[in-house]
PDB file of C-alpha atoms in Angstrom:
ATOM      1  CA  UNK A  14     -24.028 -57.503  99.895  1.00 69.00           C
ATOM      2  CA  UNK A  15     -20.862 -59.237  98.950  1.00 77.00           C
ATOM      3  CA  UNK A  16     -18.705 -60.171 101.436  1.00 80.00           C
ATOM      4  CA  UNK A  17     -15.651 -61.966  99.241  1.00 84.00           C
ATOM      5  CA  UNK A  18     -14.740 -63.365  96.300  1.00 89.00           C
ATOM      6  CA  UNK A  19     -11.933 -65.624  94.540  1.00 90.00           C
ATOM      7  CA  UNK A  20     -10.903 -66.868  91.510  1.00 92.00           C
ATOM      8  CA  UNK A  21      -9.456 -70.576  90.260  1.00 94.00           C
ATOM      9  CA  UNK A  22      -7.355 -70.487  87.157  1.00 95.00           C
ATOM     10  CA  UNK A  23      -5.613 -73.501  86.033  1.00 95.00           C
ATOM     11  CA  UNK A  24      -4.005 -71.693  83.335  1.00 95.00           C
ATOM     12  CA  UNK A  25      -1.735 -68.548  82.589  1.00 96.00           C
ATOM     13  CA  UNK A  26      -1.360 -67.516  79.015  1.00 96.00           C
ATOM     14  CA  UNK A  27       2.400 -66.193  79.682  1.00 97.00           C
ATOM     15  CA  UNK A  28       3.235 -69.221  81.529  1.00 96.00           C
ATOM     16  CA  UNK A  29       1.747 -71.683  78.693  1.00 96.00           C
ATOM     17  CA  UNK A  30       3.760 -69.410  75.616  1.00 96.00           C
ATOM     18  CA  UNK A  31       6.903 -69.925  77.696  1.00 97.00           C
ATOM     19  CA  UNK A  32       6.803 -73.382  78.456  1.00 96.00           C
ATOM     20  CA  UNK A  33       5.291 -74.203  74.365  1.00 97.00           C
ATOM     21  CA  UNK A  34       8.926 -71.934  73.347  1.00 97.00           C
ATOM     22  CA  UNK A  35      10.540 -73.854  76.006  1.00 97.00           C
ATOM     23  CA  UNK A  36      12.237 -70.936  77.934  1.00 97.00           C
ATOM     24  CA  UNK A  37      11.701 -69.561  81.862  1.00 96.00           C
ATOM     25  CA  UNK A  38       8.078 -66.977  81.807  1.00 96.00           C
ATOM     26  CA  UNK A  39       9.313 -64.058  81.908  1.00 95.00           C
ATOM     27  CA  UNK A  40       8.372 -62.287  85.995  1.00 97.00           C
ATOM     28  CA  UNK A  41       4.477 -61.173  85.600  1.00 97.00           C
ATOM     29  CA  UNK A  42       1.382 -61.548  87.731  1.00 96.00           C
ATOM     30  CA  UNK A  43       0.531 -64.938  87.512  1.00 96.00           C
ATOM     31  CA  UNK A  44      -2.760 -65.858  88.238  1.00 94.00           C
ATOM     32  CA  UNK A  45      -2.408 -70.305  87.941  1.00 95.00           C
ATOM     33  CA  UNK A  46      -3.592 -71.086  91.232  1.00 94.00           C
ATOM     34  CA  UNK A  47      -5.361 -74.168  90.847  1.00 94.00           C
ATOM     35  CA  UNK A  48      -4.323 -77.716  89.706  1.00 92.00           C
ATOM     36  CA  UNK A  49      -7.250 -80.048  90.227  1.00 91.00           C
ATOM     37  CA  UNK A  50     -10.406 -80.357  87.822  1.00 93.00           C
ATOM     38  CA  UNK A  51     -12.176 -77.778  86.464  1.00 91.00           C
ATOM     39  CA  UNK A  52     -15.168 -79.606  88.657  1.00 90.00           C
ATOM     40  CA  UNK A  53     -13.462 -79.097  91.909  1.00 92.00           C
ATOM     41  CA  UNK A  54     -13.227 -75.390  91.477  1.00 93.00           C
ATOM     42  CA  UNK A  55     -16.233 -74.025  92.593  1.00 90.00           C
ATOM     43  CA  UNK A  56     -16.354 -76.200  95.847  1.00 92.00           C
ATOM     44  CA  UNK A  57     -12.447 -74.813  96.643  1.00 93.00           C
ATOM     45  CA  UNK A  58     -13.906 -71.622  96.447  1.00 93.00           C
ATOM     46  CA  UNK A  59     -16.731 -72.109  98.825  1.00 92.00           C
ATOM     47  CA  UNK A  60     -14.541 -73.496 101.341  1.00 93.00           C
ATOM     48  CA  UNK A  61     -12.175 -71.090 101.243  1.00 93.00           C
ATOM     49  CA  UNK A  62     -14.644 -68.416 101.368  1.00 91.00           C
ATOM     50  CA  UNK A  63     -16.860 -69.886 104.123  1.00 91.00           C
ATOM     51  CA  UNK A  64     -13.658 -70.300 106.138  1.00 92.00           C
ATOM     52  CA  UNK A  65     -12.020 -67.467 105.548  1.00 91.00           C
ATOM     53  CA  UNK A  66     -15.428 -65.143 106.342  1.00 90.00           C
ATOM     54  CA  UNK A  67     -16.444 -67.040 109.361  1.00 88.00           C
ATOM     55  CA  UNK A  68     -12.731 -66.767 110.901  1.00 89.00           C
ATOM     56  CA  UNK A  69     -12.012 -63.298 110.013  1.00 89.00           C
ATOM     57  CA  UNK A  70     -15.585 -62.561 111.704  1.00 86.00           C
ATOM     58  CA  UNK A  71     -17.292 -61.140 108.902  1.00 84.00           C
ATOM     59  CA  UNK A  72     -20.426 -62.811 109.088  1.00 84.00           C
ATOM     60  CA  UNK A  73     -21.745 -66.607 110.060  1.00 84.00           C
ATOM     61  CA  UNK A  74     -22.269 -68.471 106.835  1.00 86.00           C
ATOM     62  CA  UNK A  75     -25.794 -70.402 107.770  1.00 89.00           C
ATOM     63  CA  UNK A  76     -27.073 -70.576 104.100  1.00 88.00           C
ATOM     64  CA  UNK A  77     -25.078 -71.047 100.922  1.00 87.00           C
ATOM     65  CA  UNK A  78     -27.112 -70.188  97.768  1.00 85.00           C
ATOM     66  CA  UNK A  79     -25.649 -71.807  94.198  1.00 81.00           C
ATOM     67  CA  UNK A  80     -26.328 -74.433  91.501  1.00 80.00           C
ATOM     68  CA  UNK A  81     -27.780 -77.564  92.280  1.00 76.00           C
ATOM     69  CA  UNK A  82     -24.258 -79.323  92.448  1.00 78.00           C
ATOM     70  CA  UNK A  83     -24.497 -81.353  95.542  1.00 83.00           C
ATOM     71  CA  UNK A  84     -20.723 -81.485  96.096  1.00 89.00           C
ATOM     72  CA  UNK A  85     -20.247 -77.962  96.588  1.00 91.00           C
ATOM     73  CA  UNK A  86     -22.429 -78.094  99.946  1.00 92.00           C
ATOM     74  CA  UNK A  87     -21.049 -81.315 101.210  1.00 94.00           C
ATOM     75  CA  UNK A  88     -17.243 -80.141 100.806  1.00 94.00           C
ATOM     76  CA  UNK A  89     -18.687 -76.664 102.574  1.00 93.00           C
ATOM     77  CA  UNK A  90     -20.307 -78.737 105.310  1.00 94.00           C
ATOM     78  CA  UNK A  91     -17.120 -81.132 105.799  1.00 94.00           C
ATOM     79  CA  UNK A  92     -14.652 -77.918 106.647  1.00 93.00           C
ATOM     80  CA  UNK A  93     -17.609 -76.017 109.023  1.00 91.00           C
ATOM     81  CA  UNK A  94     -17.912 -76.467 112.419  1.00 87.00           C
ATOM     82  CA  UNK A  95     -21.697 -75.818 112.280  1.00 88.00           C
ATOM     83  CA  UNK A  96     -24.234 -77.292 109.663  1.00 91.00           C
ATOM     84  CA  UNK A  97     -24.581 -74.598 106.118  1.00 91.00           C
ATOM     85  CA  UNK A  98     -27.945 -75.030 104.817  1.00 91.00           C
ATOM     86  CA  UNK A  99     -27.910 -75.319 101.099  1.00 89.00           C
ATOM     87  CA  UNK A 100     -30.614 -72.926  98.830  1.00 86.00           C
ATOM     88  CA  UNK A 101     -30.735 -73.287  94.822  1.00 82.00           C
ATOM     89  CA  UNK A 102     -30.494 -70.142  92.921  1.00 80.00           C
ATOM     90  CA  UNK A 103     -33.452 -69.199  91.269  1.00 80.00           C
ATOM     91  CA  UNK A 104     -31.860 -69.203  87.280  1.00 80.00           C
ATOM     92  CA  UNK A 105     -30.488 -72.639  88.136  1.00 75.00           C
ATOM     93  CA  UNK A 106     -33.914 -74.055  89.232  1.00 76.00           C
ATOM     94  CA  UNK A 107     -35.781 -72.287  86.140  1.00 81.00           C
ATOM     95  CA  UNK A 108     -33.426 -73.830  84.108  1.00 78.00           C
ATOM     96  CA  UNK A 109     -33.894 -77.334  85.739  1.00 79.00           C
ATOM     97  CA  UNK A 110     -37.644 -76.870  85.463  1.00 84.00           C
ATOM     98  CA  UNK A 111     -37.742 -76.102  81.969  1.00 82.00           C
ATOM     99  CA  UNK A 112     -35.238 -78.479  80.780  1.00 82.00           C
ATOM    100  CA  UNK A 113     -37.651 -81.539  83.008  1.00 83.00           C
ATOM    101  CA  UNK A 114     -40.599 -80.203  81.043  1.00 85.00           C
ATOM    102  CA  UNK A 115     -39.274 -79.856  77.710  1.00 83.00           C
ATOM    103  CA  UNK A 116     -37.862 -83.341  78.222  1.00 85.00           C
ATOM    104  CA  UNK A 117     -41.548 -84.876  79.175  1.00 88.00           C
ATOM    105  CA  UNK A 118     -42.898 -82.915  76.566  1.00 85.00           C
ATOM    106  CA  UNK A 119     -40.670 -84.265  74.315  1.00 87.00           C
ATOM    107  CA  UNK A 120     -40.598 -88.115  75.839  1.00 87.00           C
ATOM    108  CA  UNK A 121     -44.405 -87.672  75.492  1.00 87.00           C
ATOM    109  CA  UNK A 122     -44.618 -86.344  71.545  1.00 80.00           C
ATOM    110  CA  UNK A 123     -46.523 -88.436  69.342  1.00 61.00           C
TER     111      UNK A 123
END
């Protein structure tokens, strides 16, 4: 069950036309609310989610499944009060997995 989402955009079309012609955007829902790397995204995210549910009560975060991106957990762990165990998704370990053996098998062609 889901409980929360967000979204990091470091662009807005309307904003980028108006600034290219030079002129104010015109008002609109902007949606720009992120200005560091495209990298750093995914751990603002988790923070702000893990945060946001444990405060608000909705559940204890204990686990945190995603990629194998090491950062994510460690920027998670950093804002938590109590330790978030860290589980890899199962597409993102097939994917490691097959990409390790297609690389051996390849290393090992002859």
């Amino acid at each position: 069950f889901v409980v929360g989402f967000r979204t990091r955009n470091k662009r807005c079309i309307r904003c980028d036309t108006a600034d290219r012609l030079g002129r104010p955007a015109r008002p609109h829902d902007c949606r720009l609310n992120h200005t560091g790397s495209s990298k750093s995204m995914e751990p603002a995210v988790a923070v702000d989610l893990a945060i946001t549910t444990s405060k608000t009560g909705i559940a204890h975060i204990a686990v945190l499944v995603g990629d194998n991106d090491s950062s994510t957990i460690k920027h998670v762990n950093d804002a938590m009060e109590s330790v978030v165990e860290k589980q890899s998704d199962i597409n993102h370990t097939k994917r490691n997995i097959g990409s390790k053996l297609y690389d051996i098998k390849a290393k090992n062609k002859s």
